[in-house]
């Protein structure tokens, strides 16, 4: 590089740094804010795989196989609601291409199945159940379609896909989340499909302007980078959109960005942590005894919601079309654990002293502190990069725990410590720190 280009490169770098410092930091849209406050969504993987015992169908399955004996989406929504979930996201179409609604675009759907003599519609029944139980409706439409002949002929399949998406977004009332996974295989003859993501996003915006769009690359909600339900630490809601421009990329840089976000990221795109209550996403009878116990689900709650992410927990119906009793039992027990865990905020009548970046709570009595529940006022963006929590034990302050980001919610679990005052000190922040809430939970 010659001297002139060196100087201009240095100037550009400097301008970039300065710009980053003066550009406003990103903030959530109203839909993203609502989504973050909801915390918990239930994932429902159900399709022809439920009947074949597979995780990925290859698209050659006969629709005759789909025949739930007692489909009951109201059972799903009741369990979801009782466990504190605010929406349900259904695999309207998984990779095998079978549609759980009677799509006009293909005969590979419930309309060709014996279920309800081909007159059933799972999406409709779920939409009705969600409405009845006051839950949001989310739909997963797999871009990868192993049945559809036009797959791999990019313009044709893109038209087909947009038409299916439009059916889903116009027939069933309000949709709160549209879910796009990143799996993208070869089409027939080895042709690779190039998806038209801008058109897909435009379609969702036009037909369901209040829905959030999920994928590795957002644009509203990002995948957390693993299927274990665990967010990174730190975890920023902001990302650098250039690092994950489209779904389906892999590599350390991509995973790091998904797990942690980016303190200087220009775009607001909080993480959603998906995980299944069982080893697989779909129901397999041999996994009936492998349902995660409620205590493990509570740990996942701490590692997702408690780390500034959303928890998306999958519960797969059986061939009956209902959740298995083992899943229902653990799901409901999980709901009770969360309720008990946060039943009594010992700080609710505390005397509060606060300045920017410092909050002190006088509890008025000694409490065996077990959980500290922090919230940043993210309407104004996420800025806190490092903080610590101190407890006053027998009149002396001691550091209980150090943390990094806070965001919508950060939960610290500590060994129970009897303290009569709690302090949160922000040690580093990218802009004015706003600790909105400090909850203190005892034994
Ligand atoms: C992935 C799919 O390949 C899995 O089958 C599952 O649906 C998971 C949630 O997303 O992309």
Coordinates of C-alpha atoms and ligand atoms in Angstrom, one line a residue, residues 43 45 55-56 91 94-95 140 144 179 181-183 227 274 281-282, ligand 1:
X43 CA -42.8 -24.6 19.5
X45 CA -43.3 -29.7 15.6
X55 CA -36.9 -36.0 11.9
X56 CA -36.5 -35.0 8.3
X91 CA -44.5 -26.1 11.7
X94 CA -41.4 -28.7 7.4
X95 CA -38.7 -29.7 5.0
X140 CA -42.9 -21.9 10.6
X144 CA -36.4 -26.0 2.0
X179 CA -40.3 -18.4 11.6
X181 CA -35.1 -21.9 9.6
X182 CA -31.7 -22.0 7.9
X183 CA -31.7 -25.5 6.4
X227 CA -30.5 -25.7 19.5
X274 CA -34.9 -22.9 20.6
X281 CA -38.0 -32.1 17.4
X282 CA -40.8 -34.5 16.4
Ligands
LIG1 C1 -34.0 -26.8 11.8 C2 -34.7 -28.0 11.2 O1 -33.8 -28.7 10.3 C3 -35.1 -29.0 12.3 O2 -35.7 -30.1 11.8 C4 -36.0 -28.2 13.3 O3 -37.2 -27.8 12.6 C5 -35.2 -27.0 13.8 C6 -36.1 -26.1 14.7 O4 -34.9 -26.1 12.7 O5 -33.6 -25.9 10.8

